[in-house]
PDB file of C-alpha atoms in Angstrom:
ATOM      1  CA  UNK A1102     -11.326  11.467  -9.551  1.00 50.00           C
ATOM      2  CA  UNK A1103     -13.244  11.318 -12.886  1.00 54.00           C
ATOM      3  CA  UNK A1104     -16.350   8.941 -12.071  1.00 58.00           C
ATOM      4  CA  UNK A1105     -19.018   8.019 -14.331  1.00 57.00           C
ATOM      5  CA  UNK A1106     -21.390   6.323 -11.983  1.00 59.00           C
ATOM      6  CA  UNK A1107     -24.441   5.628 -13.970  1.00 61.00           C
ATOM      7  CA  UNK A1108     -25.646   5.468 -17.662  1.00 61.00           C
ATOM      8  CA  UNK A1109     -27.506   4.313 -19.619  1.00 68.00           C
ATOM      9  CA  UNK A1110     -27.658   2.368 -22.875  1.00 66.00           C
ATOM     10  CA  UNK A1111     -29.995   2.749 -26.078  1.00 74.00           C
ATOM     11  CA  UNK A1112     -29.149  -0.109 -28.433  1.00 71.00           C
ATOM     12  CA  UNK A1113     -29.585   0.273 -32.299  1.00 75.00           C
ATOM     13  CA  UNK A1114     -31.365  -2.933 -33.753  1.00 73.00           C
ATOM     14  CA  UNK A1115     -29.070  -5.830 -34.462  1.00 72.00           C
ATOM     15  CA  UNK A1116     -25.923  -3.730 -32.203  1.00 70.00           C
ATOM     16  CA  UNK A1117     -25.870  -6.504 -29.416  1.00 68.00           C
ATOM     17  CA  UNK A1118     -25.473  -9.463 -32.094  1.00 66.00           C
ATOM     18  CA  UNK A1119     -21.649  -7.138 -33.500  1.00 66.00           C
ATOM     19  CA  UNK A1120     -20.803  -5.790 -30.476  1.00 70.00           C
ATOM     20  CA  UNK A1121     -18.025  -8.230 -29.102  1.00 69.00           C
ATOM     21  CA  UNK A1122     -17.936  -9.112 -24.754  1.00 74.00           C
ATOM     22  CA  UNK A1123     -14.563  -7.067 -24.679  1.00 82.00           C
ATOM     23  CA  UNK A1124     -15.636  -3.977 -26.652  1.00 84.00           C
ATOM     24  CA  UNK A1125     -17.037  -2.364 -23.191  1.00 86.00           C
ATOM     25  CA  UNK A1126     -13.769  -2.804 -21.569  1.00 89.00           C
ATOM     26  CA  UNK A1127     -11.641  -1.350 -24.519  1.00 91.00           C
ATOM     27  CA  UNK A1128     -14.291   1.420 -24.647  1.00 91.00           C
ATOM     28  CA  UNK A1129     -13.261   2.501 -21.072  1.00 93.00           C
ATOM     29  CA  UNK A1130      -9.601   1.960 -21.015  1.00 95.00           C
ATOM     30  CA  UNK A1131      -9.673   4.232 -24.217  1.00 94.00           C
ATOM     31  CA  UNK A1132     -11.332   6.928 -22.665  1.00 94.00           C
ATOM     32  CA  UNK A1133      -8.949   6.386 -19.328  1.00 95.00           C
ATOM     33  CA  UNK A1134      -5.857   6.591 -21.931  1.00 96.00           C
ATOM     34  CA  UNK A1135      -6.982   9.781 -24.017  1.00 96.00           C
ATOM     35  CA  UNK A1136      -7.986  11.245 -20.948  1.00 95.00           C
ATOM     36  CA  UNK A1137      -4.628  10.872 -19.426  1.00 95.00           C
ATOM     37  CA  UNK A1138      -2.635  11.448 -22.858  1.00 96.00           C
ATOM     38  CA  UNK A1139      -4.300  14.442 -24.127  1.00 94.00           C
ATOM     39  CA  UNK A1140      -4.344  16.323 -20.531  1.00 94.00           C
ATOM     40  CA  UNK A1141      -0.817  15.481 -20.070  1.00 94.00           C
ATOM     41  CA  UNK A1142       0.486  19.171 -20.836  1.00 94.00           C
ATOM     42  CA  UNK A1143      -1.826  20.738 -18.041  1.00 94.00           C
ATOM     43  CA  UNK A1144      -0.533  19.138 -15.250  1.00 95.00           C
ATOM     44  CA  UNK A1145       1.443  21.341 -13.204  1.00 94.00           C
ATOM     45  CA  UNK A1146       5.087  21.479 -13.735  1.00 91.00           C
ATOM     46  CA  UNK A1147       7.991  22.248 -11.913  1.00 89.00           C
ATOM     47  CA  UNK A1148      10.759  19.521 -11.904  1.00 90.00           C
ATOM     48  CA  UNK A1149       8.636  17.606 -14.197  1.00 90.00           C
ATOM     49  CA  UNK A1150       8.217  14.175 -11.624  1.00 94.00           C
ATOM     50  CA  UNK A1151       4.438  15.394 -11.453  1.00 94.00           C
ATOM     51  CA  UNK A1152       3.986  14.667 -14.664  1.00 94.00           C
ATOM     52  CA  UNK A1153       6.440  11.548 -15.273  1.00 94.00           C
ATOM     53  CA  UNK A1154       5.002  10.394 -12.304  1.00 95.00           C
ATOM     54  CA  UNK A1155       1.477  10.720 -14.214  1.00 94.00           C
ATOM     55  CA  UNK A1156       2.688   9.104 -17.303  1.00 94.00           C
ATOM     56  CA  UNK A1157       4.723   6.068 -15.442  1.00 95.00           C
ATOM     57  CA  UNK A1158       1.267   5.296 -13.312  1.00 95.00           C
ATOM     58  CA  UNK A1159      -0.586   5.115 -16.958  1.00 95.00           C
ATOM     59  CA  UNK A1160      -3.913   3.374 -17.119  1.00 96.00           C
ATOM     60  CA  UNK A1161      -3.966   0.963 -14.307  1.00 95.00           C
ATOM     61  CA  UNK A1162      -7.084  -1.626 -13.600  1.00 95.00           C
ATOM     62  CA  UNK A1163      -8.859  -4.036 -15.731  1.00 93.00           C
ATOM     63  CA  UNK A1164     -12.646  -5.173 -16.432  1.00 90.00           C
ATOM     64  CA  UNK A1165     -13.943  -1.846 -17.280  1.00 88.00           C
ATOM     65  CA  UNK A1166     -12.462  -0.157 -13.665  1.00 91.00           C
ATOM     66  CA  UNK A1167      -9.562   2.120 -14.913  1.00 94.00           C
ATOM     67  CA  UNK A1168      -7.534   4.799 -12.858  1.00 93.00           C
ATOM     68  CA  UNK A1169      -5.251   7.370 -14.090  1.00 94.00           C
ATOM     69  CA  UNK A1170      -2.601   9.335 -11.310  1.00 91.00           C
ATOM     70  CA  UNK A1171       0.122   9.574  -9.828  1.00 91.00           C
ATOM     71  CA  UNK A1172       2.118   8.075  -7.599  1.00 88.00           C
ATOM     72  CA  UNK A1173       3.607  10.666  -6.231  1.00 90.00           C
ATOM     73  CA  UNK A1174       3.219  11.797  -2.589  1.00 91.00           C
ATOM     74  CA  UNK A1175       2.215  15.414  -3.002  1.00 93.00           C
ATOM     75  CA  UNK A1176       0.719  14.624  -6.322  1.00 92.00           C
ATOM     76  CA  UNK A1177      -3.203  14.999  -3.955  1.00 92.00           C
ATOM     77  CA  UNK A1178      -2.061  18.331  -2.762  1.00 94.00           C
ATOM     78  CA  UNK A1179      -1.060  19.747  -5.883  1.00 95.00           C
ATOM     79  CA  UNK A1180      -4.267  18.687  -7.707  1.00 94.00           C
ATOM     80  CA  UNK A1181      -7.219  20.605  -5.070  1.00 95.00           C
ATOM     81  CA  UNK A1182      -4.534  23.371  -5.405  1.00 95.00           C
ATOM     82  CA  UNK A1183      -6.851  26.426  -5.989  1.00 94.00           C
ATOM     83  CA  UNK A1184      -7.407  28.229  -9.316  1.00 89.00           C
ATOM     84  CA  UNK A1185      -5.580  31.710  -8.276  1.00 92.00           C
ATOM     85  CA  UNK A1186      -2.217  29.405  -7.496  1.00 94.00           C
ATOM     86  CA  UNK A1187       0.829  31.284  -8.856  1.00 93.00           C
ATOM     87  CA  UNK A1188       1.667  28.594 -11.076  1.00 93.00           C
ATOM     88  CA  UNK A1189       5.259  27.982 -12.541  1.00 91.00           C
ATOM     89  CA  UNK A1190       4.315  26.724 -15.672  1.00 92.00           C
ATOM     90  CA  UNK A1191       1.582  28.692 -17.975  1.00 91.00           C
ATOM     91  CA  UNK A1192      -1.855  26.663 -19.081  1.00 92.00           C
ATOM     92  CA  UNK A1193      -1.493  24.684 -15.837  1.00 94.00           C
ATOM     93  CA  UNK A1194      -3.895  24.347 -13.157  1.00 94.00           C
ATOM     94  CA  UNK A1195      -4.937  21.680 -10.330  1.00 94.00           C
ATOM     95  CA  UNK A1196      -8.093  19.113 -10.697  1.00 94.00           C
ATOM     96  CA  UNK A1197      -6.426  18.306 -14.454  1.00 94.00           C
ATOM     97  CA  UNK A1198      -8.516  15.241 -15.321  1.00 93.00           C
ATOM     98  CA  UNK A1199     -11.856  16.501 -14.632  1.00 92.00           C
ATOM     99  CA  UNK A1200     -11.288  19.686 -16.243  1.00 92.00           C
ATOM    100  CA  UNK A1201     -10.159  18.299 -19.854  1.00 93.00           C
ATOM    101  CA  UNK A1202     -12.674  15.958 -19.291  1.00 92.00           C
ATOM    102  CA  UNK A1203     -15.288  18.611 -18.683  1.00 92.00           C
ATOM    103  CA  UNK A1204     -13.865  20.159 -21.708  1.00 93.00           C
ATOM    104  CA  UNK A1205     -12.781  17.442 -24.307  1.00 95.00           C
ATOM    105  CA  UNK A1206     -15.438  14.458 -22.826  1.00 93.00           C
ATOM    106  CA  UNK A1207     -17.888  14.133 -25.135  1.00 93.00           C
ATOM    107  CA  UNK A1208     -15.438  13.891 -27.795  1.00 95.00           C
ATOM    108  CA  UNK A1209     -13.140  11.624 -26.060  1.00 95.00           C
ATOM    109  CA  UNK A1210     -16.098   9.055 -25.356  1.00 92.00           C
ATOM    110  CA  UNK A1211     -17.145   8.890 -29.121  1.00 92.00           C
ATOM    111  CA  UNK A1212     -13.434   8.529 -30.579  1.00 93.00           C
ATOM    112  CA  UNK A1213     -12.905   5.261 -27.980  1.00 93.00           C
ATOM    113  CA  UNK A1214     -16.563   3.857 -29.088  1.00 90.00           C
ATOM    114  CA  UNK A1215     -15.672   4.230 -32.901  1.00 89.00           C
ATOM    115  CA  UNK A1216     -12.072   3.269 -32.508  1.00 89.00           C
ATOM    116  CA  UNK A1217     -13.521   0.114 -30.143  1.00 86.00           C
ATOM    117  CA  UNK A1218     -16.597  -1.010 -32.923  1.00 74.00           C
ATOM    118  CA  UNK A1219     -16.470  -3.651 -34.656  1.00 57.00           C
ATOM    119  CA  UNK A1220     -15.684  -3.179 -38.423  1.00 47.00           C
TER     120      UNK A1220
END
């Protein structure tokens, strides 16, 4: 799970009086979305339900408390596979989300807040 527990917020003058009460919420369902779109092609795949699984789930929650995953049954298994895992399809690998995120994050956060701001 991809958790970001605690930040913190350094307004610009005059930001709070454009910024509109839904703009957080979009914010975070854009990074759950991007997150789950663009790491799409390193989840592991065999038969493929891993990662239809992945995509039917989507971005589920509301109010700024997404989840991306799967609802398959070995889907918890396959992710804390380890990294040396013979696996059947190349550029794969377990603990998917976190990873890209690791990777792609920063970027991923500032294309949801400037796709999200007010024009």
């Amino acid at each position: 799970m991809i958790s970001i527990e605690k930040s913190q917020v350094k307004w610009k003058p005059k930001a709070q009086d454009i910024i509109t009460k839904d703009t957080p919420d979009k914010i975070v369902y854009a990074i759950a979305r991007t997150t789950l779109d663009m790491s799409f092609a390193t989840i592991p795949k065999d038969r493929g339900q891993l990662r239809a699984s992945s995509k039917a789930y989507g971005v589920q929650g509301s109010n700024g408390d997404y989840s991306i995953g799967s609802k398959t049954d070995y889907a918890k298994y396959v992710y804390n596979m380890p990294d040396k895992t013979n696996w059947t399809t190349t550029g794969t690998h377990g603990q998917w989300y976190p990873r890209y995120w690791k990777q792609y994050g920063n970027v991923i956060f500032k294309q949801a807040v400037e796709r999200n701001k007010l024009k």
